[in-house]
mmCIF file of C-alpha atoms in Angstrom:
data_model
loop_
_atom_site.group_PDB
_atom_site.id
_atom_site.type_symbol
_atom_site.label_atom_id
_atom_site.label_comp_id
_atom_site.label_asym_id
_atom_site.label_seq_id
_atom_site.Cartn_x
_atom_site.Cartn_y
_atom_site.Cartn_z
ATOM 1 C CA MET A 17 20.892 -25.446 11.457
ATOM 2 C CA ASN A 18 22.988 -26.984 14.146
ATOM 3 C CA GLU A 19 26.625 -26.222 13.336
ATOM 4 C CA GLU A 20 27.865 -29.481 14.900
ATOM 5 C CA ASP A 21 25.868 -32.023 12.911
ATOM 6 C CA GLY A 22 24.205 -29.907 10.182
ATOM 7 C CA ARG A 23 20.712 -31.007 11.210
ATOM 8 C CA PRO A 24 17.848 -28.544 11.737
ATOM 9 C CA ASP A 25 17.453 -27.168 15.258
ATOM 10 C CA ALA A 26 14.346 -28.384 17.075
ATOM 11 C CA GLY A 27 12.889 -24.872 17.144
ATOM 12 C CA GLN A 28 13.266 -24.145 13.413
ATOM 13 C CA ALA A 29 11.282 -25.425 10.449
ATOM 14 C CA VAL A 30 10.911 -24.484 6.801
ATOM 15 C CA ALA A 31 7.887 -25.710 4.865
ATOM 16 C CA VAL A 32 7.199 -25.498 1.150
ATOM 17 C CA LEU A 33 3.582 -24.344 0.840
ATOM 18 C CA ALA A 34 3.499 -24.200 -2.972
ATOM 19 C CA TRP A 35 6.004 -25.091 -5.684
ATOM 20 C CA ASP A 36 4.877 -24.304 -9.211
ATOM 21 C CA ARG A 37 7.309 -22.252 -11.282
ATOM 22 C CA HIS A 38 4.514 -20.982 -13.553
ATOM 23 C CA ARG A 39 1.942 -20.172 -10.869
ATOM 24 C CA GLU A 40 2.933 -19.758 -7.244
ATOM 25 C CA THR A 41 5.924 -20.592 -5.065
ATOM 26 C CA ALA A 42 5.550 -20.170 -1.313
ATOM 27 C CA LEU A 43 7.772 -20.900 1.670
ATOM 28 C CA GLU A 44 7.049 -20.669 5.381
ATOM 29 C CA ALA A 45 9.777 -20.454 8.029
ATOM 30 C CA VAL A 46 8.895 -20.885 11.702
ATOM 31 C CA THR A 47 11.275 -20.317 14.606
ATOM 32 C CA LEU A 48 10.237 -21.258 18.120
ATOM 33 C CA ASP A 49 11.942 -20.173 21.344
ATOM 34 C CA GLU A 50 10.433 -22.140 24.225
ATOM 35 C CA ASP A 51 12.108 -20.174 27.024
ATOM 36 C CA PRO A 52 9.438 -20.184 29.782
ATOM 37 C CA ALA A 53 10.345 -16.632 30.858
ATOM 38 C CA HIS A 54 10.436 -15.053 27.383
ATOM 39 C CA GLY A 55 9.044 -17.505 24.826
ATOM 40 C CA ALA A 56 8.603 -16.393 21.237
ATOM 41 C CA GLN A 57 7.425 -17.730 17.895
ATOM 42 C CA SER A 58 8.251 -16.049 14.605
ATOM 43 C CA THR A 59 6.523 -17.062 11.396
ATOM 44 C CA CYS A 60 7.620 -15.757 8.000
ATOM 45 C CA VAL A 61 5.782 -16.547 4.748
ATOM 46 C CA LEU A 62 7.128 -15.594 1.321
ATOM 47 C CA ARG A 63 4.925 -15.993 -1.778
ATOM 48 C CA LEU A 64 5.955 -15.386 -5.388
ATOM 49 C CA VAL A 65 3.824 -15.412 -8.560
ATOM 50 C CA SER A 66 5.517 -16.839 -10.594
ATOM 51 C CA ALA A 67 9.140 -17.990 -10.308
ATOM 52 C CA ALA A 68 9.438 -18.410 -14.093
ATOM 53 C CA ARG A 69 8.210 -14.858 -14.725
ATOM 54 C CA PRO A 70 7.862 -12.931 -11.444
ATOM 55 C CA ARG A 71 4.814 -10.654 -11.314
ATOM 56 C CA GLU A 72 3.946 -10.296 -7.630
ATOM 57 C CA ALA A 73 5.524 -11.088 -4.260
ATOM 58 C CA TRP A 74 4.156 -11.060 -0.728
ATOM 59 C CA LEU A 75 6.006 -11.264 2.551
ATOM 60 C CA SER A 76 4.374 -11.601 5.938
ATOM 61 C CA ALA A 77 6.177 -11.978 9.241
ATOM 62 C CA THR A 78 4.654 -12.353 12.683
ATOM 63 C CA LEU A 79 6.367 -12.360 16.057
ATOM 64 C CA ARG A 80 4.329 -13.650 18.999
ATOM 65 C CA THR A 81 5.797 -13.495 22.475
ATOM 66 C CA SER A 82 4.812 -15.016 25.786
ATOM 67 C CA GLY A 83 5.913 -14.591 29.363
ATOM 68 C CA ASP A 84 5.290 -11.584 31.595
ATOM 69 C CA LYS A 85 2.903 -8.698 30.864
ATOM 70 C CA ARG A 86 5.565 -6.754 28.961
ATOM 71 C CA ALA A 87 5.933 -9.598 26.425
ATOM 72 C CA ARG A 88 2.840 -8.496 24.497
ATOM 73 C CA TYR A 89 4.651 -5.248 23.602
ATOM 74 C CA LEU A 90 7.491 -7.118 21.883
ATOM 75 C CA GLY A 91 5.422 -8.811 19.157
ATOM 76 C CA GLY A 92 3.907 -7.580 15.949
ATOM 77 C CA THR A 93 3.157 -8.276 12.310
ATOM 78 C CA VAL A 94 4.723 -7.042 9.063
ATOM 79 C CA ARG A 95 3.033 -7.462 5.671
ATOM 80 C CA LEU A 96 4.566 -6.367 2.340
ATOM 81 C CA HIS A 97 3.269 -6.597 -1.218
ATOM 82 C CA LEU A 98 5.391 -5.965 -4.313
ATOM 83 C CA ASP A 99 3.685 -5.576 -7.698
ATOM 84 C CA LEU A 100 6.528 -6.151 -10.157
ATOM 85 C CA GLY A 101 4.178 -5.447 -13.069
ATOM 86 C CA GLY A 102 3.822 -1.919 -11.695
ATOM 87 C CA TRP A 103 7.368 -1.528 -10.312
ATOM 88 C CA TRP A 104 9.393 -1.891 -13.530
ATOM 89 C CA PRO A 105 7.301 0.511 -15.672
ATOM 90 C CA ALA A 106 7.304 3.071 -12.832
ATOM 91 C CA ALA A 107 11.094 2.715 -12.396
ATOM 92 C CA ALA A 108 11.627 3.115 -16.138
ATOM 93 C CA GLY A 109 9.203 6.047 -16.409
ATOM 94 C CA THR A 110 7.035 4.234 -18.946
ATOM 95 C CA GLY A 111 3.338 3.544 -18.784
ATOM 96 C CA ARG A 112 0.722 5.313 -16.743
ATOM 97 C CA ARG A 113 1.280 6.449 -13.188
ATOM 98 C CA PRO A 114 0.043 3.575 -11.036
ATOM 99 C CA LEU A 115 -3.080 4.153 -8.969
ATOM 100 C CA ALA A 116 -1.450 2.240 -6.126
ATOM 101 C CA ALA A 117 2.201 2.196 -5.095
ATOM 102 C CA PRO A 118 3.923 -0.906 -6.491
ATOM 103 C CA LEU A 119 5.435 -1.643 -3.061
ATOM 104 C CA GLY A 120 3.432 -1.221 0.083
ATOM 105 C CA GLY A 121 3.097 -2.685 3.500
ATOM 106 C CA THR A 122 1.974 -2.406 7.067
ATOM 107 C CA LEU A 123 3.629 -2.905 10.418
ATOM 108 C CA THR A 124 1.153 -3.627 13.185
ATOM 109 C CA HIS A 125 2.111 -3.437 16.851
ATOM 110 C CA VAL A 126 -0.121 -3.404 19.888
ATOM 111 C CA LEU A 127 0.593 0.337 20.325
ATOM 112 C CA ALA A 128 0.912 1.550 16.714
ATOM 113 C CA ARG A 129 0.238 0.761 13.088
ATOM 114 C CA ALA A 130 2.488 2.048 10.300
ATOM 115 C CA THR A 131 1.605 2.046 6.614
ATOM 116 C CA VAL A 132 4.420 2.437 4.083
ATOM 117 C CA THR A 133 4.260 3.001 0.319
ATOM 118 C CA VAL A 134 7.195 3.000 -2.095
ATOM 119 C CA VAL A 135 7.171 4.369 -5.658
ATOM 120 C CA PRO A 136 10.239 4.384 -7.965
ATOM 121 C CA ARG A 137 10.854 6.968 -10.679
ATOM 122 C CA PRO A 138 13.762 7.374 -13.091
ATOM 123 C CA ALA A 139 16.317 9.989 -12.058
ATOM 124 C CA PRO A 140 18.246 12.148 -14.571
ATOM 125 C CA ASP A 141 21.546 10.404 -13.700
ATOM 126 C CA GLY A 142 20.192 6.969 -14.696
ATOM 127 C CA HIS A 143 19.490 5.834 -11.130
ATOM 128 C CA TRP A 144 16.063 5.460 -9.564
ATOM 129 C CA ARG A 145 14.526 8.083 -7.346
ATOM 130 C CA VAL A 146 12.422 6.227 -4.779
ATOM 131 C CA THR A 147 9.695 8.006 -2.849
ATOM 132 C CA VAL A 148 8.880 6.412 0.498
ATOM 133 C CA LYS A 149 5.879 7.574 2.495
ATOM 134 C CA ALA A 150 5.111 6.360 5.985
ATOM 135 C CA ARG A 151 2.019 7.017 8.043
ATOM 136 C CA VAL A 152 1.880 6.037 11.715
ATOM 137 C CA LYS A 153 -1.246 5.825 13.868
ATOM 138 C CA GLY A 154 -1.364 5.116 17.578
ATOM 139 C CA ARG A 155 -3.395 2.227 18.944
ATOM 140 C CA SER A 156 -4.789 1.452 22.362
ATOM 141 C CA PHE A 157 -3.618 3.941 25.022
ATOM 142 C CA ALA A 158 -0.929 5.233 22.622
ATOM 143 C CA ARG A 159 -3.554 6.721 20.271
ATOM 144 C CA PRO A 160 -3.708 10.124 22.031
ATOM 145 C CA LEU A 161 -0.009 10.050 22.978
ATOM 146 C CA LEU A 162 1.465 9.511 19.508
ATOM 147 C CA PRO A 163 0.428 12.918 18.059
ATOM 148 C CA VAL A 164 1.964 14.650 21.089
ATOM 149 C CA ALA A 165 5.191 12.621 20.743
ATOM 150 C CA MET A 166 5.358 13.413 17.015
ATOM 151 C CA ALA A 167 4.844 17.119 17.702
ATOM 152 C CA VAL A 168 7.780 17.057 20.111
ATOM 153 C CA MET A 169 10.096 14.620 18.324
ATOM 154 C CA GLY A 170 8.687 14.613 14.773
ATOM 155 C CA ARG A 171 11.615 16.396 13.109
ATOM 156 C CA ARG A 172 14.152 14.056 14.723
ATOM 157 C CA VAL A 173 12.112 10.948 13.815
ATOM 158 C CA ARG A 174 11.865 12.116 10.187
ATOM 159 C CA ARG A 175 15.628 12.743 10.068
ATOM 160 C CA VAL A 176 16.443 9.286 11.491
ATOM 161 C CA PHE A 177 13.983 7.689 9.028
ATOM 162 C CA ALA A 178 15.525 9.599 6.094
ATOM 163 C CA GLU A 179 19.061 8.645 7.176
ATOM 164 C CA ALA A 180 18.059 4.968 7.411
ATOM 165 C CA LEU A 181 16.606 5.128 3.882
ATOM 166 C CA ASP A 182 19.768 6.836 2.561
ATOM 167 C CA ASP A 183 21.908 4.109 4.164
ATOM 168 C CA ALA A 184 19.713 1.410 2.591
ATOM 169 C CA ALA A 185 20.025 3.118 -0.810
ATOM 170 C CA ARG A 186 23.830 3.286 -0.510
ATOM 171 C CA GLU A 187 23.986 -0.400 0.367
ATOM 172 C CA TRP A 188 21.633 -1.259 -2.517
ATOM 173 C CA ASN A 189 23.735 0.767 -4.974
ATOM 174 C CA GLY A 190 26.873 -0.966 -3.708
ATOM 175 C CA ARG A 191 25.486 -4.508 -3.965
ATOM 176 C CA LEU A 192 23.320 -4.359 -7.078
ATOM 177 C CA PRO A 193 26.088 -4.210 -9.723
ATOM 178 C CA VAL A 194 27.698 -7.316 -8.175
ATOM 179 C CA LEU A 195 24.369 -9.186 -8.181
ATOM 180 C CA VAL A 196 23.584 -8.233 -11.777
ATOM 181 C CA ARG A 197 26.928 -9.635 -12.954
ATOM 182 C CA LYS A 198 26.334 -13.022 -11.281
ATOM 183 C CA GLU A 199 25.111 -15.987 -13.269
ATOM 184 C CA GLY A 200 21.547 -17.112 -12.569
ATOM 185 C CA GLU A 201 22.609 -20.366 -10.915
ATOM 186 C CA ALA A 202 25.047 -18.636 -8.525
ATOM 187 C CA LEU A 203 22.396 -16.053 -7.637
ATOM 188 C CA ARG A 204 19.798 -18.772 -6.923
ATOM 189 C CA ALA A 205 22.284 -20.664 -4.726
ATOM 190 C CA GLU A 206 23.105 -17.489 -2.786
ATOM 191 C CA LEU A 207 19.396 -16.721 -2.289
ATOM 192 C CA ALA A 208 18.678 -20.259 -1.090
ATOM 193 C CA GLU A 209 21.614 -20.078 1.337
ATOM 194 C CA ALA A 210 20.376 -16.743 2.693
ATOM 195 C CA LEU A 211 16.843 -18.091 3.185
ATOM 196 C CA LEU A 212 18.013 -21.232 4.972
ATOM 197 C CA ALA A 213 20.781 -19.690 7.069
ATOM 198 C CA PRO A 214 20.267 -19.871 10.852
#
């Protein structure tokens, strides 16, 4: 949004792909940077089945860049899938162990592909214990280089990854009680504002 007149910027658009509270709700946000030297287009699609009784959610985001030869190394794709029907029983410790992780995704870059799975379990203190597994494979000329890099820097990479997850968990634990106390209408308004913010 343009702060001066409140109208959408020329390079930003949000489209409603589906709007059925009982079946599927889907939004697509596209941002376009037409800089001739370093142009970029990001596309983000969020799908939810269903808004009335959420069961599954998908998020995909793609960044395409243009310009010089290095621009191709700045883009990539992220895809996430959340199975809420599997998440809540796993988090509560009820039901069977799921065959697949309730939250999973991939990050694809021209040089690497990462696959992430997330499984919650109840912890003795009443919180969730979340297990996150990541697997990274090299692509293109990075395929033979990635195992060597991981052998040299693997411990440090794992520590940085673990610290980032701990920070995310602390932030989640700090924000969740506030969100749970909010009324549904206030929470929906806050979510809509976050989705439509520049």
